[in-house]
Short mmCIF file of C-alpha atoms and ligand atoms in Angstrom, two decimals:
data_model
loop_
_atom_site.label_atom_id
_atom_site.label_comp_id
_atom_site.label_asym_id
_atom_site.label_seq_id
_atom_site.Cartn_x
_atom_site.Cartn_y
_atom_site.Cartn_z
CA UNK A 1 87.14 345.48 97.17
CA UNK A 2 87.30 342.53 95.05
CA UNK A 3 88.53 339.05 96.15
CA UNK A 4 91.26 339.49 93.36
CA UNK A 5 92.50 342.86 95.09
CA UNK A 6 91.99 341.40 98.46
CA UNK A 7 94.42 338.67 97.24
CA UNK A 8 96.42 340.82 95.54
CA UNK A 9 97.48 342.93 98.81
CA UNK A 10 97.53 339.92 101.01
CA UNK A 11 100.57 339.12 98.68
CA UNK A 12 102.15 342.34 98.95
CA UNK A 13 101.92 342.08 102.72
CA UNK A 14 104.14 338.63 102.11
CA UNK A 15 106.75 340.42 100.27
CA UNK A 16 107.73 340.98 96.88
CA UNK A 17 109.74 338.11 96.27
CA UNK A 18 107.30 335.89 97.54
CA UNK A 19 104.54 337.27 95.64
CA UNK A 20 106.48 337.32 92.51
CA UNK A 21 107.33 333.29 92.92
CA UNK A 22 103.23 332.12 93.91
CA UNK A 23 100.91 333.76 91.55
CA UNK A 24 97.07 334.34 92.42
CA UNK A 25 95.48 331.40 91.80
CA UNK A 26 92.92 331.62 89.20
CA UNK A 27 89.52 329.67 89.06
CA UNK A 28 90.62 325.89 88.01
CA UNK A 29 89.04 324.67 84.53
CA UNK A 30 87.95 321.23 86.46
CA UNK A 31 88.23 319.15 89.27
CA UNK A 32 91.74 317.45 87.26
CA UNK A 33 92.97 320.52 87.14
CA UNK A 34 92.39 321.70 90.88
CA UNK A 35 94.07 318.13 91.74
CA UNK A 36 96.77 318.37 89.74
CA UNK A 37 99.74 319.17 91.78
CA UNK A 38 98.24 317.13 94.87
CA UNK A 39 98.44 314.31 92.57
CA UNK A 40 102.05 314.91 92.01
CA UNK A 41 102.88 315.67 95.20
CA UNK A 42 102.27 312.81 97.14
CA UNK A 43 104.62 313.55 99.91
CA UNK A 44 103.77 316.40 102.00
CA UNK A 45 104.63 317.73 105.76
CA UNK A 46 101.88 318.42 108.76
CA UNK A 47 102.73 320.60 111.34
CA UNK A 48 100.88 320.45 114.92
CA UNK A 49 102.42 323.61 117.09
CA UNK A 50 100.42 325.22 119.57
CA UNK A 51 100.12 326.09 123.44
CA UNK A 52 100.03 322.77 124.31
CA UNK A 53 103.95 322.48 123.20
CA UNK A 54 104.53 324.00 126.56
CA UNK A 55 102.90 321.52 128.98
CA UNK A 56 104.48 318.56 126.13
CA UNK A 57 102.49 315.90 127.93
CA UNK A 58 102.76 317.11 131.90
CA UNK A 59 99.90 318.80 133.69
CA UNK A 60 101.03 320.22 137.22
CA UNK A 61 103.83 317.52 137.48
CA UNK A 62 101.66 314.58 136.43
CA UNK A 63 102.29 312.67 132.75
CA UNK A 64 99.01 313.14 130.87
CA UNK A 65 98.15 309.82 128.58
CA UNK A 66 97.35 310.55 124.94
CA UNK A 67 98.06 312.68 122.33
CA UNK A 68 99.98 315.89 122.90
CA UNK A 69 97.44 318.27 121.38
CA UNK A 70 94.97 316.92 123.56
CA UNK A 71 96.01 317.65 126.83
CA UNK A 72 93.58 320.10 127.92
CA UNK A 73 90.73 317.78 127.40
CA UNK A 74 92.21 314.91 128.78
CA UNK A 75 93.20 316.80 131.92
CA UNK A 76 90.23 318.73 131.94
CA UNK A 77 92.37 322.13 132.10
CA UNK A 78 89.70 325.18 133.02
CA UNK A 79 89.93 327.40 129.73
CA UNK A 80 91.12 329.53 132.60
CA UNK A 81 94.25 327.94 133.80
CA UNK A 82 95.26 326.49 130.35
CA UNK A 83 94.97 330.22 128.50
CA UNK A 84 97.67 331.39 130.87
CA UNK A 85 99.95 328.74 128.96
CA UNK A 86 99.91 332.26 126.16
CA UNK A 87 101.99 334.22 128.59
CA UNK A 88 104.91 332.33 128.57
CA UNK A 89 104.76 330.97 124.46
CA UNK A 90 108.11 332.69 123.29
CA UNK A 91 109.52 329.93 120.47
CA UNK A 92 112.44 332.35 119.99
CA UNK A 93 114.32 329.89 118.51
CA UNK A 94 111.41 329.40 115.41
CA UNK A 95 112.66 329.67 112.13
CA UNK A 96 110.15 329.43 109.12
CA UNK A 97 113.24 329.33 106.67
CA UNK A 98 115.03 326.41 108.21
CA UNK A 99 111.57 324.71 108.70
CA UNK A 100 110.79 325.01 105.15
CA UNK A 101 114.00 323.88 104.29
CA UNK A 102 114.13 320.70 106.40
CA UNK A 103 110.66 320.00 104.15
CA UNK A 104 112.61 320.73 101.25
CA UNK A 105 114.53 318.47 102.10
CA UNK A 106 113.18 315.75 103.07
CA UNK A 107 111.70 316.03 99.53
CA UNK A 108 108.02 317.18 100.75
CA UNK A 109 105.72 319.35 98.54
CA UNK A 110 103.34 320.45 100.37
CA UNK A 111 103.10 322.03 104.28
CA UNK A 112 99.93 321.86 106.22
CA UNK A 113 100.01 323.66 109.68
CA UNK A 114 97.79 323.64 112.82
CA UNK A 115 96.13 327.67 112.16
CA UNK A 116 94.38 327.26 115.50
CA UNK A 117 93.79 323.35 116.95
CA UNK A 118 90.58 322.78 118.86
CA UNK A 119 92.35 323.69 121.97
CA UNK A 120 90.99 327.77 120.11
CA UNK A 121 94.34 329.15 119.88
CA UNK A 122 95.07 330.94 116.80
CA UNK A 123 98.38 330.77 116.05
CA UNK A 124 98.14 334.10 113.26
CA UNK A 125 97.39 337.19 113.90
CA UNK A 126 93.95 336.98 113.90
CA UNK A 127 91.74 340.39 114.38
CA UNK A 128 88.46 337.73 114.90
CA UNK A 129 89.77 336.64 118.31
CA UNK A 130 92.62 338.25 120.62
CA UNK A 131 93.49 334.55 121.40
CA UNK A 132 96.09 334.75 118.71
CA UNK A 133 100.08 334.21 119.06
CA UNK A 134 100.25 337.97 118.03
CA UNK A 135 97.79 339.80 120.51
CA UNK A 136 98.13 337.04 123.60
CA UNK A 137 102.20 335.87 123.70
CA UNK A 138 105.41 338.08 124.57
CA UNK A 139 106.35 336.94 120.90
CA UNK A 140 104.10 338.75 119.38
CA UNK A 141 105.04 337.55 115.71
CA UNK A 142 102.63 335.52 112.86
CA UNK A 143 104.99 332.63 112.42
CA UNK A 144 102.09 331.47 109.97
CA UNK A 145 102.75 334.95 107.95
CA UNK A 146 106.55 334.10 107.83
CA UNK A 147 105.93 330.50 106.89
CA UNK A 148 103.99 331.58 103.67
CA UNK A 149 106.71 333.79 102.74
CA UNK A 150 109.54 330.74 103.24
CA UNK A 151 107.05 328.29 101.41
CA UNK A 152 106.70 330.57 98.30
CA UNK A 153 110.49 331.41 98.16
CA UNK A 154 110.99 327.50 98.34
CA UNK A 155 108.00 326.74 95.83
CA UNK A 156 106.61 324.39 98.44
CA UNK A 157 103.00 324.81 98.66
CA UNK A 158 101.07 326.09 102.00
CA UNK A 159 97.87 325.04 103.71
CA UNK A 160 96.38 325.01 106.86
CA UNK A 161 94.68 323.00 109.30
CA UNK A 162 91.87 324.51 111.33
CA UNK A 163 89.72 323.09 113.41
CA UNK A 164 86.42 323.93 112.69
CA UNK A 165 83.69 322.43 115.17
CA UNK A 166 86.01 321.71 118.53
CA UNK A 167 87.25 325.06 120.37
CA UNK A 168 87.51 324.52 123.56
CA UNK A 169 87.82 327.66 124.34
CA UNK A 170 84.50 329.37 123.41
CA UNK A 171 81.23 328.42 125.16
CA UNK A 172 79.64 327.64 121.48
CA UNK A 173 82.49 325.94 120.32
CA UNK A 174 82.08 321.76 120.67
CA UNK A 175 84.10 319.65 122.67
CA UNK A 176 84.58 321.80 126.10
CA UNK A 177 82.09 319.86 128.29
CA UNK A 178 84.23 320.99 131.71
CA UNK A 179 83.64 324.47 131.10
CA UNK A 180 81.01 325.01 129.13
CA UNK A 181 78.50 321.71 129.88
CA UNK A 182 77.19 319.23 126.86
CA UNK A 183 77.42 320.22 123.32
CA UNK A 184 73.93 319.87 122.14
CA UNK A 185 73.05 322.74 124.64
CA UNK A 186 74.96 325.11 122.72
CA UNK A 187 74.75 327.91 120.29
CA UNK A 188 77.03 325.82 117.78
CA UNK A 189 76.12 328.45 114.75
CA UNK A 190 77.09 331.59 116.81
CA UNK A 191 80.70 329.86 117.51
CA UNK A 192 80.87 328.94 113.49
CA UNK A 193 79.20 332.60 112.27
CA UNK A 194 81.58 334.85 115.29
CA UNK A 195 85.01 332.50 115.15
CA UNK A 196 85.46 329.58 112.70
CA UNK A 197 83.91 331.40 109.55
CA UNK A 198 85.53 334.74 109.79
CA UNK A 199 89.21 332.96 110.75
CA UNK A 200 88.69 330.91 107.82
CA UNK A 201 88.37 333.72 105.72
CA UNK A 202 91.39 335.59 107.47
CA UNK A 203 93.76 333.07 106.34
CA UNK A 204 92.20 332.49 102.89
CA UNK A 205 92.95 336.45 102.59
CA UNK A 206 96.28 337.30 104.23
CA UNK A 207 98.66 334.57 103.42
CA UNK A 208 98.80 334.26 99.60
CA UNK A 209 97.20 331.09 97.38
CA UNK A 210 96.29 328.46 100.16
CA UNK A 211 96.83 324.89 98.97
CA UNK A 212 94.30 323.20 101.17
CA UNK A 213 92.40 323.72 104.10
CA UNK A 214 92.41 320.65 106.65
CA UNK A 215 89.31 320.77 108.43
CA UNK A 216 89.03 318.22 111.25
CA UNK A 217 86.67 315.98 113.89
CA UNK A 218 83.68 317.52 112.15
CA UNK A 219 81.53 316.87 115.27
CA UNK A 220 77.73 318.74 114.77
CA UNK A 221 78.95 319.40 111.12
CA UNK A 222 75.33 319.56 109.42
CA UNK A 223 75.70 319.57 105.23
CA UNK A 224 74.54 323.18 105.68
CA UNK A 225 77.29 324.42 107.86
CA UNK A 226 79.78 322.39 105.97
CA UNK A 227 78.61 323.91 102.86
CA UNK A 228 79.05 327.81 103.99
CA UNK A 229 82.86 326.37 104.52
CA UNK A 230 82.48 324.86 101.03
CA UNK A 231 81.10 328.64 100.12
CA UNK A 232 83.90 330.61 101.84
CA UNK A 233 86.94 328.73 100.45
CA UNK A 234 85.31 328.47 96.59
CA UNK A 235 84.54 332.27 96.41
CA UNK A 236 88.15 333.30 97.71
CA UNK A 237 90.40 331.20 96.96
CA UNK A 238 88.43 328.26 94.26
CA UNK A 239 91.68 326.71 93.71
CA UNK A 240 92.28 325.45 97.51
CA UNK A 241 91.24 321.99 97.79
CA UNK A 242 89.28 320.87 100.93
CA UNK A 243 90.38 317.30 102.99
CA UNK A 244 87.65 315.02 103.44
CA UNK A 245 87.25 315.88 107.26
CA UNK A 246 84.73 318.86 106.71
CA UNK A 247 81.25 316.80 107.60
CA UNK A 248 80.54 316.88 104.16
CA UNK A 249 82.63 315.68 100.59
CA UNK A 250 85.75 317.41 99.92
CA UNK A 251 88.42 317.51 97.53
CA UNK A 252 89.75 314.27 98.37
CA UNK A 253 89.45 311.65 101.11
CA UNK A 254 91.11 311.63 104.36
CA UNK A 255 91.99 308.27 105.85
CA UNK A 256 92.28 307.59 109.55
CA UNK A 257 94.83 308.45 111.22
CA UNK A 258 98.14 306.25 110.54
CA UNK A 259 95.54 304.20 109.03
CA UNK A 260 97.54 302.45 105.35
CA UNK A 261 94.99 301.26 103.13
CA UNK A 262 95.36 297.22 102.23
CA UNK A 263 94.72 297.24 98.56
CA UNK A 264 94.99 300.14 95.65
CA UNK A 265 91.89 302.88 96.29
CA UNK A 266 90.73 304.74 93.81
CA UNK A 267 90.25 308.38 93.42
CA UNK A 268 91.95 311.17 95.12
CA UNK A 269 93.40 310.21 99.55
CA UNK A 270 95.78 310.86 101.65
CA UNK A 271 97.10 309.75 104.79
CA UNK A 272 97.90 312.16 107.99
CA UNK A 273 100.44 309.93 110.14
CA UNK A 274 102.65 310.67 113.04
CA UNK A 275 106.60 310.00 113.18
CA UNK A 276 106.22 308.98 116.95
CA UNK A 277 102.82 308.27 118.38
CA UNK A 278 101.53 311.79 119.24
CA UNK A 279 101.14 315.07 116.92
CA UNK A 280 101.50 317.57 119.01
CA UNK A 281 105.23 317.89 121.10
CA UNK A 282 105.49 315.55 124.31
CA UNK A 283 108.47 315.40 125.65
CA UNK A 284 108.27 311.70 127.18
CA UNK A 285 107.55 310.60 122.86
CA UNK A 286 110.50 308.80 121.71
CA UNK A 287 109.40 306.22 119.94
CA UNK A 288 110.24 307.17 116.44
CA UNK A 289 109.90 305.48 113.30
CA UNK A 290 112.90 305.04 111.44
CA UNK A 291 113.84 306.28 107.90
CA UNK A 292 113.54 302.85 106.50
CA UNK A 293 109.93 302.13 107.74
CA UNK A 294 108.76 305.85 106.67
CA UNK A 295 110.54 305.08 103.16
CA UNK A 296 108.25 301.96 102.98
CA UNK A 297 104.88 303.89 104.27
CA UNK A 298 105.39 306.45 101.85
CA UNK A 299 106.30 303.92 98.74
CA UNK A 300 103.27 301.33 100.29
CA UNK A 301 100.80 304.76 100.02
CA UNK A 302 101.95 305.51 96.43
CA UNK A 303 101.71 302.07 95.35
CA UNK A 304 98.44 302.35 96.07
CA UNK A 305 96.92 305.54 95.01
CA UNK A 306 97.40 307.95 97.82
CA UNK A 307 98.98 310.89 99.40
CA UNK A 308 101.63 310.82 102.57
CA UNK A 309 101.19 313.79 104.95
CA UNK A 310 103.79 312.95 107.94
CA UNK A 311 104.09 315.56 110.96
CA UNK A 312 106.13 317.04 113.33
CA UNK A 313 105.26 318.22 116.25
CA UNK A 314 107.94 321.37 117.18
CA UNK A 315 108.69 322.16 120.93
CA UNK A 316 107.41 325.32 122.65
CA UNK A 317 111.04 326.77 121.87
CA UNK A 318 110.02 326.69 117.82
CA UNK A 319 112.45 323.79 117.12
CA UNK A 320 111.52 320.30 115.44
CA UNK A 321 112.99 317.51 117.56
CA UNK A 322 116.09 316.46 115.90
CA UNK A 323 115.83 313.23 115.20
CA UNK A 324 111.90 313.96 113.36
CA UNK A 325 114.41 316.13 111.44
CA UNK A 326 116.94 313.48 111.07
CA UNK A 327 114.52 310.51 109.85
CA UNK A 328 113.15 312.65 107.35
CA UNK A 329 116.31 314.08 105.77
CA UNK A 330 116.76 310.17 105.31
CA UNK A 331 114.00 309.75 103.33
CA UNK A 332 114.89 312.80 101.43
CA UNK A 333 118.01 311.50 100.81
CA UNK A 334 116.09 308.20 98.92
CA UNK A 335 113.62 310.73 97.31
CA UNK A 336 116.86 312.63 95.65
CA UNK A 337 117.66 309.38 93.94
CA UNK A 338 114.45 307.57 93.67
CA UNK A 339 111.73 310.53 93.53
CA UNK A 340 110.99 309.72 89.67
CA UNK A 341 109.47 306.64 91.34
CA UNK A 342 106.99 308.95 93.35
CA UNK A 343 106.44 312.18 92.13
CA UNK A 344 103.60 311.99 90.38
CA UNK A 345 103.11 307.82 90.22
CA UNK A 346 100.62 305.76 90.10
CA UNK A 347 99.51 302.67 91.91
CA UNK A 348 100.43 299.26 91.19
CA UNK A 349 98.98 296.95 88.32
CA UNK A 350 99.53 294.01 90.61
CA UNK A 351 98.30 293.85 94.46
CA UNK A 352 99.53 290.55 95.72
CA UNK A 353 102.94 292.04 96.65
CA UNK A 354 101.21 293.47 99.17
CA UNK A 355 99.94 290.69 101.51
CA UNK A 356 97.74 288.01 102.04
CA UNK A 357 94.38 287.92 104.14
CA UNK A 358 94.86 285.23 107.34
CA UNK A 359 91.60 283.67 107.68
CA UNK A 360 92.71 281.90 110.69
CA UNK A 361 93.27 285.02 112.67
CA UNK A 362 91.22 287.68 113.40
CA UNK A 363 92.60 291.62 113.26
CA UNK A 364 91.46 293.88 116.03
CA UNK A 365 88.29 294.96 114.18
CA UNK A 366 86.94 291.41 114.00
CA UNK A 367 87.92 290.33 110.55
CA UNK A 368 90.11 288.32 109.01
CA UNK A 369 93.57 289.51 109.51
CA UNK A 370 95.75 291.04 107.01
CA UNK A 371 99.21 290.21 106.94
CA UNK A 372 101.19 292.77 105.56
CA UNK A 373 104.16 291.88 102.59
CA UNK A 374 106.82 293.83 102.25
CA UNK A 375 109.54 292.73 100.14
CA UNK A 376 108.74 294.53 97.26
CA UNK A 377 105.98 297.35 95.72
CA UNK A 378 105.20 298.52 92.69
CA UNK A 379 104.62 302.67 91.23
CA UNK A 380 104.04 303.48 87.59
CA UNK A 381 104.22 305.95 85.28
CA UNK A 382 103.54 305.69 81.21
CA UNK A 383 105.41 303.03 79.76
CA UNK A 384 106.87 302.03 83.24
CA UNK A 385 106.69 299.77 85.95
CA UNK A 386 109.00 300.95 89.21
CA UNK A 387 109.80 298.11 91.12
CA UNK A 388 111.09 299.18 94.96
CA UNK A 389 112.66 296.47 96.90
CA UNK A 390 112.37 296.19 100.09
CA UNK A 391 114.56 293.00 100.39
CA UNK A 392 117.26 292.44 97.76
CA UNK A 393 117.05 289.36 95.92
CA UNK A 394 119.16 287.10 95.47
CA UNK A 395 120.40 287.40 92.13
CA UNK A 396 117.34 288.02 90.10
CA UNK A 397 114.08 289.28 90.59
CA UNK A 398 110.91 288.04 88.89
CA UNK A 399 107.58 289.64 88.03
CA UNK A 400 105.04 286.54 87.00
CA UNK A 401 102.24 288.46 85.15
CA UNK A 402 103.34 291.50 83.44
CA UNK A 403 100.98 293.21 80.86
CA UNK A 404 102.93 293.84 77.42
CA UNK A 405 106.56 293.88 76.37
CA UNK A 406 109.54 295.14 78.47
CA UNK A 407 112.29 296.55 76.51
CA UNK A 408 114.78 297.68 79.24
CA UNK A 409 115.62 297.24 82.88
CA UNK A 410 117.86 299.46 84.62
CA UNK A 411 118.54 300.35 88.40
CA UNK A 412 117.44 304.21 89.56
CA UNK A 413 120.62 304.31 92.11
CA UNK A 414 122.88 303.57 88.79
CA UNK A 415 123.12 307.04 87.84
CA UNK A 416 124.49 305.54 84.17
CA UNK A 417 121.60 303.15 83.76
CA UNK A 418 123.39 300.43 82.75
CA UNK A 419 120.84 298.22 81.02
CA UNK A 420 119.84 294.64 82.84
CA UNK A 421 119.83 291.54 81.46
CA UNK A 422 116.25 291.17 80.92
CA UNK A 423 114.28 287.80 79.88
CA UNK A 424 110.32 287.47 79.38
CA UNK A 425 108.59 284.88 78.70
CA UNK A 426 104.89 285.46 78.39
CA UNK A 427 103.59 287.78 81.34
CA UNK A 428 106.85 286.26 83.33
CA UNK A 429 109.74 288.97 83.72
CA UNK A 430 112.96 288.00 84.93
CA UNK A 431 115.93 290.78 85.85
CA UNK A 432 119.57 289.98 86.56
CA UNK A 433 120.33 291.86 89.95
CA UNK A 434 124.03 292.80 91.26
CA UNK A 435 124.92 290.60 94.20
CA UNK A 436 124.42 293.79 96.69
CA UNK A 437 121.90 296.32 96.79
CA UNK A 438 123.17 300.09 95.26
CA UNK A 439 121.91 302.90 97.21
CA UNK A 440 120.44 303.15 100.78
CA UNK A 441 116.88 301.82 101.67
CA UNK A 442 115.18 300.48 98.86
CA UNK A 443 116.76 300.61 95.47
CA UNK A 444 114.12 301.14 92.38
CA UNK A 445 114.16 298.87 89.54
CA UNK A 446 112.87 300.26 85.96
CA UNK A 447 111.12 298.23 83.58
CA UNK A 448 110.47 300.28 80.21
CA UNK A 449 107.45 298.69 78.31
CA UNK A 450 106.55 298.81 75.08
CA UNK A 451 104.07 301.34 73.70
CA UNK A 452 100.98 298.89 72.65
O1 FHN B 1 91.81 315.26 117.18
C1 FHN B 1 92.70 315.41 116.11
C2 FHN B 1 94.13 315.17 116.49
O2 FHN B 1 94.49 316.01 117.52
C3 FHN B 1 95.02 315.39 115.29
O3 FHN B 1 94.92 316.73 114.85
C4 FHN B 1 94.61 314.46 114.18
C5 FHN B 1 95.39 314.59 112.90
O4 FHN B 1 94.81 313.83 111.90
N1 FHN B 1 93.18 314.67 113.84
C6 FHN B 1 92.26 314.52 114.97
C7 FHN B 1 92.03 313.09 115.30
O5 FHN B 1 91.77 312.34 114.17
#
């Protein structure tokens, strides 16, 4: 069979309307054209759901610290005791359409969820290992299947993570030291060759066109077994892009974890951040972030150069906490009015809008600190300069060194776009401003420029 065919069913098996609304993808021309719609994205939605939603941060009565997803390694939880956790996973209240649409939206483009974490639990129907939410749970449904459908009814685009080196639940598989003793003792290529390989190629065959796969933590990652992941994903699917957390180059960089850049990068990044302080669902997490800090994370990325993949972590029930849900809808709501600003933007032309360095003080990795401004950023597109601010002015709003001629200033929450007075003098812009702010958040101030 060829790959096409094998695609070609593994579309049927999604149904008819969702095949007919995601076409195969064929082999890009270039590396621009692979990028393309990541590049316009720039706003996309991770998903961290497995086993460990059950325990949601408790081990045998006792808070775990840390991350959700991580709570059989920091307990130490024999692959014996934590398996059992499959028993009782019933999320009967999971519901890929109203998942999909929350994404929707919140105005995200892209959905990246956890295919099997490195606690080793597949959460497809996987035929590689019976340690799948199909085979191993009294719900005994592929949510990942149903999400694929939802995604290409919605024309949001699907990806998953999978966590390629850690599996702590096969002897080979790193990071299980409890169980299984050090790493370096292992048979690390019979874990990648009998699990990570042939899972990767499961859900690069039964779930339709695959945006991107999210590798992750590539611990014992040599460039040779990165590269027969490199060889799997560009002979089935060459369109899928690859993050940057393989072991070896991918598609596009992945930054640290809630880590925002200082200055513009260049090239093609992306941020994975949390909405509270863990990815995976604990129940003792409240700390959320509200819609007006997420509105400036996501602007701050875009201004300069990069992607904003933001998570949820859903309970064991299959329900996103309500108020991930609610925060997010927020910043949806901005995106329906503002999203011109974002979709497909560029970074700023400017950079000291966004802070100063503090050579007096000293940030926690030794050097100088950064202090963070945030009053205003900058996007652009051809011929314009989006201004988002962060704190209204008082009356106008000046840009000192502006490249060119602006002909026209107008506000993105004035649906009308009643011109602004406008003066310029030199690179120095000035815009009248209404006394109050329109809109919720951060209202977006055009400048049109003059073709050169
Ligand atoms: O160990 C994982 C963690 O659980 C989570 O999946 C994050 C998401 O970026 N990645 C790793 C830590 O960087």
């Amino acid at each position: 069979m060829t790959q096409r065919m094998i695609l070609s069913l593994s579309l049927a098996c999604l149904g008819a309307s969702a095949a007919a609304a995601q076409s195969v993808p064929a082999a890009p021309v270039s590396q621009d054209a692979k990028m393309q719609w990541f590049r316009e994205a720039k706003f996309g939605l991770f998903i961290h759901w497995g086993l460990y939603a059950i325990p949601a941060g408790e081990w045998k009565g006792q808070p775990v610290p840390g991350i959700g997803e991580w709570i059989m390694n920091r307990a130490r939880i024999p692959v014996r005791e934590y398996e059992q956790l499959a028993a009782r996973f019933n999320p009967e209240k999971f519901n890929a359409e109203a998942w999909v649409q929350m994404a929707e939206d919140a105005g995200m483009k892209y959905i990246v969820i956890t295919s099997k974490h490195h606690d080793g639990f597949a959460m497809y129907h996987s035929q590689v290992s019976k340690y799948n939410i199909v085979d191993a749970t009294p719900f005994k449904r592929d949510p990942l299947k149903e999400l694929a459908a939802a995604c290409a009814r919605h024309g949001i685009r699907f990806g998953f993570y999978y966590s390629q080196a850690q599996d702590w639940h096969e002897p080979n598989g790193a990071g299980n030291t409890w169980d299984f003793g050090p790493d370096n003792k292992k048979d690390f290529d019979q874990y990648l060759r009998g699990k990570a390989e042939p899972q990767v190629k499961e859900l690069l065959t039964g779930y339709g066109p695959v945006c991107l796969i999210w590798f992750d933590t590539p611990r014992m990652m040599t460039p040779e077994r990165s590269q027969r992941f490199i060889d799997i994903v560009h002979n089935l699917q060459p369109a899928t892009l690859i993050d940057g957390r393989l072991g070896s180059q991918g598609d596009y960089r992945s930054m640290g974890d809630n880590q925002i850049p200082n200055a513009v990068v260049p090239g093609d990044w992306e941020v994975p951040a949390t909405l509270n302080h863990t990815w995976g669902y604990k129940k003792d997490d409240n700390d959320w972030k509200t819609p007006e800090d997420l509105t400036f994370k996501l602007v701050d990325i875009v201004s300069k150069g990069g992607n904003y993949l933001l998570n949820v972590g859903p309970t064991a029930e299959g329900v996103i906490p309500q108020p991930s849900q609610d925060n997010l809808r927020a910043v949806g709501r901005w995106l329906k009015v503002n999203g011109e600003a974002i979709y497909g933007a560029g970074p700023t032309p400017f950079g000291d809008e966004l802070g100063t360095v503090d050579k007096t003080r000293r940030g926690k990795d030794g050097k100088p600190l950064f202090v963070v401004a945030n009053a205003w950023r900058c996007t652009t597109k051809p011929g314009k300069l989006f201004i988002h601010l962060f704190k209204w002015p008082d009356g106008s709003f000046t840009l000192p060194d502006v490249k060119g001629k602006a002909t026209r200033a107008y506000l993105l929450a004035d649906a009308r776009h009643k011109p602004l007075k406008l003066r310029q003098q030199g690179g120095r812009v000035t815009v009248s401003l209404p006394k109050t702010a329109p809109g919720e958040i951060a209202p977006v101030l055009v400048l049109e420029m003059a073709a050169n």
